[in-house]
Amino acid sequence: MRVVVTGGGGFLGSHLVEQLRQRGDDPFVARRADYDLTRWDDAERLFRDAQPELVFHLAAEVGGIGANRANPGRYWYANLMMGAHVLELSRLNGVGKVVTAGTVCAYPKFTPVPFSEDDLWNGYPEETNAPYGIAKKSVLVGAQSYRAQYGTNAIFLLPANLYGPRDNFDLQTSHVIPALIRKMVAAEDEVVLWGDGSPTREFLYVDDCAEGLLLAADRYDGAEPVNLGTSEEISIRDLAELVAELTGFGGEIVWDASMPNGQPRRSLDVSRAKQLFGFEARTSLRDGLARTIEWYRASLPVAR
Ligand SMILES: NC(=O)c1ccc[n+]([C@@H]2O[C@H](COP(=O)([O-])OP(=O)(O)OC[C@H]3O[C@@H](n4cnc5c(N)ncnc54)[C@H](OP(=O)(O)O)[C@@H]3O)[C@@H](O)[C@H]2O)c1
């Protein structure tokens, strides 16, 4: 089967490409330098060059709270346009299946925990990531509408916050786990962290997420969005202590409460993924963090 992975050179994409290759596929890895998917002409050329039968649409402009606050317009525009182009070109080219990565940032700010897919539309997302989350949510509406009108087999998955080897460790744009690891590996006396440590998050190891994408591609052909996660919730404070333990950081953790916390709580109801395509995450947070830290130390100083 001819498989295209947009964002295939990125964090999640590179792990998915690895798993596709392990099972004998030879995916076409679409890179931004060759195909800027916010541009119609480039996107059209990608579909012409690759003639895909299956598309994993993972390309996105993403980042942590800081990057979202600095780029609300760009994140809204880029993620909306890329999603729209991929759907429309999949329709025009009769692509057999499109697997789209949404985001937990699409959920309303005060969603009851654990987040059920049925609550996705019951409120406005947390302000700092709303432009990104809403752009992605709009792609879900596109996928459902294209399925209804044109029979396009587009599915939409909502991964929890990801972490793992090859994550983005650039402190300007990184998510919380790589930021913690980088700061704690580098510092001796103290690290300053954003917020007050009270928010909770759920973290999915990147290889588990890639496995979930593959299972969904193989087994799920429905219109409803599906969470991919672990259902294990941890506070940022406890996470920081766990990363400190695993990195051997013995200094002080200082909370800068003048910086934003982000969404108060995040944890996913993962029953739909299990029921519809048999997905269950296998990697514990402790094991996944240990592997990520090991990779980061081995990659220094070339890690992003
Ligand atoms: N990381 C998370 O915690 C998380 C959680 C939930 C959902 N997701 C979703 O998972 C997907 C992958 O995220 P990630 O963390 O792996 O991000 P990532 O490492 O930044 O990868 C995204 C890739 O998108 C590509 N891209 C960006 N702008 C593009 C453009 N204009 N045209 C073509 N390609 C473009 C980049 O490709 P190049 O490398 O070629 O420049 C980049 O590598 C995204 O859809 C994201 O929304 C991520």
CSV table of C-alpha atoms and ligand atoms in Angstrom, one decimal:
chain,number,residue,atom,x,y,z
A,1,MET,CA,0.0,0.0,0.0
A,2,ARG,CA,1.2,3.5,-0.8
A,3,VAL,CA,1.4,5.3,2.5
A,4,VAL,CA,2.1,9.0,3.1
A,5,VAL,CA,3.1,10.4,6.5
A,6,THR,CA,2.8,14.2,6.7
A,7,GLY,CA,5.0,15.4,9.5
A,8,GLY,CA,6.9,12.2,9.1
A,9,GLY,CA,10.2,13.8,10.0
A,10,GLY,CA,8.7,15.1,13.3
A,11,PHE,CA,8.6,13.6,16.7
A,12,LEU,CA,5.5,11.4,16.5
A,13,GLY,CA,5.9,11.0,12.7
A,14,SER,CA,9.4,9.6,13.0
A,15,HIS,CA,8.2,6.9,15.4
A,16,LEU,CA,5.3,6.1,13.2
A,17,VAL,CA,7.6,5.8,10.2
A,18,GLU,CA,9.8,3.5,12.1
A,19,GLN,CA,6.9,1.2,13.0
A,20,LEU,CA,5.6,1.3,9.4
A,21,ARG,CA,9.0,0.2,8.2
A,22,GLN,CA,9.2,-2.6,10.8
A,23,ARG,CA,6.0,-4.0,9.4
A,24,GLY,CA,7.2,-3.9,5.8
A,25,ASP,CA,5.7,-0.7,4.5
A,26,ASP,CA,7.8,1.9,2.7
A,27,PRO,CA,6.1,5.2,3.7
A,28,PHE,CA,6.5,8.4,1.7
A,29,VAL,CA,7.8,10.8,4.3
A,30,ALA,CA,6.6,14.3,3.5
A,31,ARG,CA,8.9,17.0,4.8
A,32,ARG,CA,8.0,20.7,5.1
A,33,ALA,CA,11.1,21.7,3.1
A,34,ASP,CA,9.8,19.8,0.1
A,35,TYR,CA,6.0,20.3,0.6
A,36,ASP,CA,4.7,23.3,2.7
A,37,LEU,CA,1.2,21.9,3.3
A,38,THR,CA,-0.2,25.4,4.2
A,39,ARG,CA,0.2,26.1,0.4
A,40,TRP,CA,-2.3,24.5,-1.9
A,41,ASP,CA,0.2,24.0,-4.8
A,42,ASP,CA,2.7,22.2,-2.6
A,43,ALA,CA,0.0,20.0,-1.1
A,44,GLU,CA,-1.3,19.2,-4.5
A,45,ARG,CA,2.2,18.3,-5.7
A,46,LEU,CA,2.6,16.0,-2.7
A,47,PHE,CA,-0.5,14.0,-3.6
A,48,ARG,CA,0.6,13.9,-7.3
A,49,ASP,CA,4.1,12.7,-6.4
A,50,ALA,CA,3.1,10.1,-3.8
A,51,GLN,CA,-0.3,8.9,-5.1
A,52,PRO,CA,-1.3,7.8,-1.6
A,53,GLU,CA,-3.8,5.1,-0.7
A,54,LEU,CA,-3.4,5.8,3.0
A,55,VAL,CA,-2.5,9.1,4.6
A,56,PHE,CA,-1.4,9.8,8.1
A,57,HIS,CA,-1.8,13.5,8.6
A,58,LEU,CA,0.6,14.4,11.5
A,59,ALA,CA,2.0,17.7,10.1
A,60,ALA,CA,1.3,20.5,12.5
A,61,GLU,CA,2.7,23.6,14.1
A,62,VAL,CA,2.8,22.7,17.8
A,63,GLY,CA,4.4,23.7,21.0
A,64,GLY,CA,4.1,24.2,24.7
A,65,ILE,CA,2.2,27.0,26.5
A,66,GLY,CA,4.9,29.6,25.6
A,67,ALA,CA,4.9,28.8,21.9
A,68,ASN,CA,1.0,28.8,21.8
A,69,ARG,CA,0.9,32.2,23.5
A,70,ALA,CA,3.4,33.7,21.1
A,71,ASN,CA,1.8,32.2,17.9
A,72,PRO,CA,-2.0,32.1,18.3
A,73,GLY,CA,-2.7,33.4,14.8
A,74,ARG,CA,0.0,31.2,13.1
A,75,TYR,CA,-1.1,28.1,14.9
A,76,TRP,CA,-4.7,28.6,14.0
A,77,TYR,CA,-4.0,29.4,10.4
A,78,ALA,CA,-1.3,26.7,9.7
A,79,ASN,CA,-3.1,23.8,11.4
A,80,LEU,CA,-6.5,24.7,9.8
A,81,MET,CA,-5.1,25.1,6.3
A,82,MET,CA,-3.0,21.9,6.4
A,83,GLY,CA,-5.9,19.9,7.6
A,84,ALA,CA,-8.3,21.4,5.0
A,85,HIS,CA,-5.8,20.8,2.1
A,86,VAL,CA,-5.2,17.2,3.2
A,87,LEU,CA,-8.9,16.4,3.4
A,88,GLU,CA,-9.7,18.1,0.1
A,89,LEU,CA,-6.8,16.5,-1.8
A,90,SER,CA,-7.7,13.1,-0.3
A,91,ARG,CA,-11.2,13.5,-1.7
A,92,LEU,CA,-10.0,14.6,-5.1
A,93,ASN,CA,-7.5,11.8,-5.3
A,94,GLY,CA,-9.8,9.1,-4.0
A,95,VAL,CA,-7.5,8.3,-1.1
A,96,GLY,CA,-8.7,5.1,0.7
A,97,LYS,CA,-8.1,6.3,4.2
A,98,VAL,CA,-6.9,9.4,6.1
A,99,VAL,CA,-5.8,9.2,9.8
A,100,THR,CA,-5.6,12.6,11.4
A,101,ALA,CA,-3.9,13.5,14.6
A,102,GLY,CA,-6.1,15.9,16.7
A,103,THR,CA,-5.1,17.0,20.1
A,104,VAL,CA,-6.3,17.0,23.7
A,105,CYS,CA,-6.0,20.8,23.5
A,106,ALA,CA,-9.3,20.7,21.6
A,107,TYR,CA,-11.2,19.8,24.8
A,108,PRO,CA,-13.1,22.5,26.8
A,109,LYS,CA,-11.2,24.1,29.6
A,110,PHE,CA,-13.4,22.6,32.3
A,111,THR,CA,-14.2,19.2,30.8
A,112,PRO,CA,-15.3,16.6,33.5
A,113,VAL,CA,-12.4,14.2,34.2
A,114,PRO,CA,-11.8,11.8,32.6
A,115,PHE,CA,-12.4,13.6,29.3
A,116,SER,CA,-15.0,11.7,27.2
A,117,GLU,CA,-15.1,12.3,23.5
A,118,ASP,CA,-18.8,13.1,23.9
A,119,ASP,CA,-17.8,16.3,25.9
A,120,LEU,CA,-15.6,17.7,23.1
A,121,TRP,CA,-18.0,20.4,22.2
A,122,ASN,CA,-19.3,21.3,25.6
A,123,GLY,CA,-17.3,24.5,26.1
A,124,TYR,CA,-14.4,26.7,24.9
A,125,PRO,CA,-10.8,25.3,25.2
A,126,GLU,CA,-8.2,26.7,27.7
A,127,GLU,CA,-7.4,30.2,26.3
A,128,THR,CA,-3.6,29.7,25.8
A,129,ASN,CA,-4.1,26.7,23.4
A,130,ALA,CA,-7.6,27.5,22.0
A,131,PRO,CA,-6.5,28.7,18.5
A,132,TYR,CA,-4.5,25.5,18.0
A,133,GLY,CA,-7.2,23.3,19.6
A,134,ILE,CA,-10.0,24.9,17.6
A,135,ALA,CA,-8.1,24.6,14.3
A,136,LYS,CA,-7.7,20.9,14.9
A,137,LYS,CA,-11.3,20.5,16.0
A,138,SER,CA,-12.4,22.2,12.8
A,139,VAL,CA,-10.5,19.5,10.9
A,140,LEU,CA,-12.6,16.9,12.8
A,141,VAL,CA,-15.7,18.6,11.5
A,142,GLY,CA,-14.2,18.6,8.0
A,143,ALA,CA,-13.5,14.8,8.3
A,144,GLN,CA,-17.0,14.1,9.4
A,145,SER,CA,-18.5,16.3,6.7
A,146,TYR,CA,-16.4,14.8,4.0
A,147,ARG,CA,-17.4,11.3,5.2
A,148,ALA,CA,-21.1,12.3,5.1
A,149,GLN,CA,-21.0,14.0,1.7
A,150,TYR,CA,-18.2,12.3,-0.3
A,151,GLY,CA,-17.7,9.0,1.6
A,152,THR,CA,-14.1,10.0,2.4
A,153,ASN,CA,-12.8,7.6,5.0
A,154,ALA,CA,-11.2,10.1,7.4
A,155,ILE,CA,-10.8,9.2,11.1
A,156,PHE,CA,-9.8,11.6,13.8
A,157,LEU,CA,-7.8,10.7,16.9
A,158,LEU,CA,-7.1,12.7,20.1
A,159,PRO,CA,-3.7,11.9,21.6
A,160,ALA,CA,-2.8,12.9,25.1
A,161,ASN,CA,0.3,14.9,25.7
A,162,LEU,CA,3.2,12.9,24.1
A,163,TYR,CA,6.7,12.4,25.3
A,164,GLY,CA,9.7,10.2,24.4
A,165,PRO,CA,13.0,10.0,22.5
A,166,ARG,CA,13.4,12.7,19.8
A,167,ASP,CA,10.9,15.1,21.4
A,168,ASN,CA,11.5,18.8,21.0
A,169,PHE,CA,13.9,19.9,23.7
A,170,ASP,CA,14.1,23.6,22.6
A,171,LEU,CA,13.0,25.5,25.7
A,172,GLN,CA,11.3,28.2,23.5
A,173,THR,CA,8.8,25.7,22.0
A,174,SER,CA,9.0,22.5,24.1
A,175,HIS,CA,6.3,20.8,26.0
A,176,VAL,CA,6.6,20.2,29.8
A,177,ILE,CA,8.4,16.9,29.9
A,178,PRO,CA,11.4,17.8,27.6
A,179,ALA,CA,11.6,21.1,29.4
A,180,LEU,CA,11.8,19.5,32.8
A,181,ILE,CA,14.4,17.0,31.6
A,182,ARG,CA,16.6,19.6,29.9
A,183,LYS,CA,16.5,22.0,32.9
A,184,MET,CA,17.1,19.2,35.4
A,185,VAL,CA,20.0,17.7,33.5
A,186,ALA,CA,21.7,21.1,33.1
A,187,ALA,CA,21.0,22.6,36.5
A,188,GLU,CA,22.7,21.9,39.8
A,189,ASP,CA,21.2,24.4,42.3
A,190,GLU,CA,17.7,25.2,41.2
A,191,VAL,CA,15.2,25.1,38.4
A,192,VAL,CA,12.4,27.5,37.9
A,193,LEU,CA,9.2,26.1,36.5
A,194,TRP,CA,6.1,27.8,35.2
A,195,GLY,CA,2.9,28.0,37.2
A,196,ASP,CA,2.2,26.6,40.6
A,197,GLY,CA,2.5,22.9,39.8
A,198,SER,CA,-1.1,22.1,40.5
A,199,PRO,CA,-2.4,21.3,37.0
A,200,THR,CA,-2.7,17.7,36.1
A,201,ARG,CA,-1.8,16.1,32.8
A,202,GLU,CA,-1.8,12.7,31.2
A,203,PHE,CA,1.2,11.6,29.2
A,204,LEU,CA,1.4,9.0,26.4
A,205,TYR,CA,4.7,7.5,25.4
A,206,VAL,CA,5.3,8.3,21.7
A,207,ASP,CA,5.7,4.7,20.6
A,208,ASP,CA,2.4,3.8,22.2
A,209,CYS,CA,0.8,6.6,20.3
A,210,ALA,CA,2.3,5.4,17.0
A,211,GLU,CA,1.0,2.0,17.7
A,212,GLY,CA,-2.5,3.4,18.4
A,213,LEU,CA,-2.4,5.2,15.0
A,214,LEU,CA,-1.6,2.0,13.3
A,215,LEU,CA,-4.3,0.0,15.0
A,216,ALA,CA,-6.8,2.7,14.2
A,217,ALA,CA,-5.7,2.7,10.6
A,218,ASP,CA,-6.1,-1.0,10.4
A,219,ARG,CA,-9.3,-1.4,12.3
A,220,TYR,CA,-11.4,1.7,12.7
A,221,ASP,CA,-13.5,3.4,10.0
A,222,GLY,CA,-15.9,5.6,12.0
A,223,ALA,CA,-16.8,9.2,12.2
A,224,GLU,CA,-16.5,9.6,15.9
A,225,PRO,CA,-13.2,11.1,17.4
A,226,VAL,CA,-11.3,8.7,19.6
A,227,ASN,CA,-8.9,9.5,22.5
A,228,LEU,CA,-5.5,7.9,22.7
A,229,GLY,CA,-4.1,7.9,26.1
A,230,THR,CA,-3.4,6.0,29.3
A,231,SER,CA,-6.1,7.5,31.7
A,232,GLU,CA,-3.3,8.1,34.3
A,233,GLU,CA,-3.4,11.6,35.6
A,234,ILE,CA,-0.4,13.2,37.4
A,235,SER,CA,0.1,16.7,38.7
A,236,ILE,CA,2.9,18.8,37.3
A,237,ARG,CA,4.4,19.0,40.8
A,238,ASP,CA,4.6,15.2,41.1
A,239,LEU,CA,5.9,14.9,37.6
A,240,ALA,CA,8.7,17.4,38.4
A,241,GLU,CA,9.6,15.3,41.4
A,242,LEU,CA,9.6,12.1,39.4
A,243,VAL,CA,11.9,13.7,36.7
A,244,ALA,CA,14.1,15.0,39.5
A,245,GLU,CA,14.5,11.5,40.9
A,246,LEU,CA,15.1,9.9,37.5
A,247,THR,CA,17.7,12.6,36.4
A,248,GLY,CA,19.3,12.7,39.8
A,249,PHE,CA,18.6,16.4,40.2
A,250,GLY,CA,19.0,17.3,43.9
A,251,GLY,CA,18.5,21.1,43.7
A,252,GLU,CA,15.5,23.2,44.5
A,253,ILE,CA,12.3,23.3,42.4
A,254,VAL,CA,11.0,26.9,42.3
A,255,TRP,CA,7.5,27.6,41.0
A,256,ASP,CA,7.0,30.9,39.2
A,257,ALA,CA,3.3,31.4,39.8
A,258,SER,CA,3.3,34.6,37.7
A,259,MET,CA,3.5,32.3,34.6
A,260,PRO,CA,0.4,30.5,33.3
A,261,ASN,CA,-0.7,27.0,34.5
A,262,GLY,CA,-2.6,26.1,31.3
A,263,GLN,CA,-5.6,23.8,31.5
A,264,PRO,CA,-6.4,22.9,35.2
A,265,ARG,CA,-6.9,19.1,34.7
A,266,ARG,CA,-6.4,16.7,31.8
A,267,SER,CA,-7.0,13.0,31.8
A,268,LEU,CA,-8.7,11.0,29.1
A,269,ASP,CA,-11.4,8.3,29.1
A,270,VAL,CA,-9.6,5.7,26.9
A,271,SER,CA,-12.4,3.1,26.7
A,272,ARG,CA,-13.5,4.0,23.2
A,273,ALA,CA,-10.1,3.2,21.7
A,274,LYS,CA,-10.0,-0.1,23.5
A,275,GLN,CA,-13.5,-1.0,22.4
A,276,LEU,CA,-13.2,0.1,18.8
A,277,PHE,CA,-9.7,-1.0,17.8
A,278,GLY,CA,-8.2,-2.7,20.8
A,279,PHE,CA,-5.7,0.0,21.8
A,280,GLU,CA,-4.1,0.1,25.2
A,281,ALA,CA,-1.0,2.0,26.1
A,282,ARG,CA,1.8,-0.3,27.4
A,283,THR,CA,4.5,2.0,28.7
A,284,SER,CA,4.4,3.2,32.3
A,285,LEU,CA,5.3,6.9,32.9
A,286,ARG,CA,8.3,5.9,34.9
A,287,ASP,CA,9.7,3.6,32.2
A,288,GLY,CA,8.9,6.0,29.4
A,289,LEU,CA,10.6,8.9,31.3
A,290,ALA,CA,13.7,6.7,32.0
A,291,ARG,CA,14.0,5.9,28.3
A,292,THR,CA,13.5,9.5,27.3
A,293,ILE,CA,16.2,10.7,29.8
A,294,GLU,CA,18.6,8.1,28.6
A,295,TRP,CA,18.0,9.1,25.0
A,296,TYR,CA,18.5,12.8,25.8
A,297,ARG,CA,21.7,12.2,27.7
A,298,ALA,CA,23.1,10.1,24.8
A,299,SER,CA,22.1,12.8,22.3
A,300,LEU,CA,23.6,15.7,24.0
A,301,PRO,CA,24.7,18.2,22.7
A,302,VAL,CA,22.8,17.5,19.4
A,303,ALA,CA,19.3,17.2,20.9
A,304,ARG,CA,17.1,20.1,19.7
B,1,LIG,N1,3.5,16.3,20.9
B,1,LIG,C1,2.4,16.2,21.5
B,1,LIG,O1,2.3,16.2,22.8
B,1,LIG,C2,1.1,16.0,20.8
B,1,LIG,C3,-0.1,15.7,21.5
B,1,LIG,C4,-1.2,15.5,20.8
B,1,LIG,C5,-1.3,15.6,19.5
B,1,LIG,N2,-0.2,15.8,18.8
B,1,LIG,C6,-0.3,15.9,17.3
B,1,LIG,O2,0.6,15.0,16.8
B,1,LIG,C7,1.1,15.5,15.5
B,1,LIG,C8,2.7,15.4,15.6
B,1,LIG,O3,3.1,16.3,16.6
B,1,LIG,P1,4.7,16.3,17.0
B,1,LIG,O4,4.7,16.5,18.5
B,1,LIG,O5,5.3,15.1,16.4
B,1,LIG,O6,5.1,17.6,16.3
B,1,LIG,P2,6.5,17.9,15.5
B,1,LIG,O7,7.6,17.2,16.0
B,1,LIG,O8,6.6,19.4,15.4
B,1,LIG,O9,6.1,17.4,14.1
B,1,LIG,C9,5.3,18.0,13.2
B,1,LIG,C10,5.8,18.1,11.8
B,1,LIG,O10,4.9,18.9,11.0
B,1,LIG,C11,5.7,19.3,10.0
B,1,LIG,N3,5.2,20.6,9.5
B,1,LIG,C12,5.0,21.7,10.2
B,1,LIG,N4,4.6,22.7,9.4
B,1,LIG,C13,4.5,22.2,8.2
B,1,LIG,C14,4.1,22.7,6.9
B,1,LIG,N5,3.7,24.0,6.8
B,1,LIG,N6,4.1,21.9,5.9
B,1,LIG,C15,4.4,20.6,6.0
B,1,LIG,N7,4.8,20.0,7.2
B,1,LIG,C16,4.8,20.8,8.2
B,1,LIG,C17,7.1,19.5,10.4
B,1,LIG,O11,7.9,18.8,9.4
B,1,LIG,P3,9.5,19.0,9.1
B,1,LIG,O12,10.1,18.2,10.2
B,1,LIG,O13,9.6,18.4,7.8
B,1,LIG,O14,9.8,20.5,9.2
B,1,LIG,C18,7.2,18.8,11.7
B,1,LIG,O15,8.2,17.8,11.8
B,1,LIG,C19,0.6,16.9,15.4
B,1,LIG,O16,-0.5,16.8,14.5
B,1,LIG,C20,0.1,17.3,16.7
B,1,LIG,O17,-0.9,18.2,16.7
B,1,LIG,C21,1.0,16.0,19.4
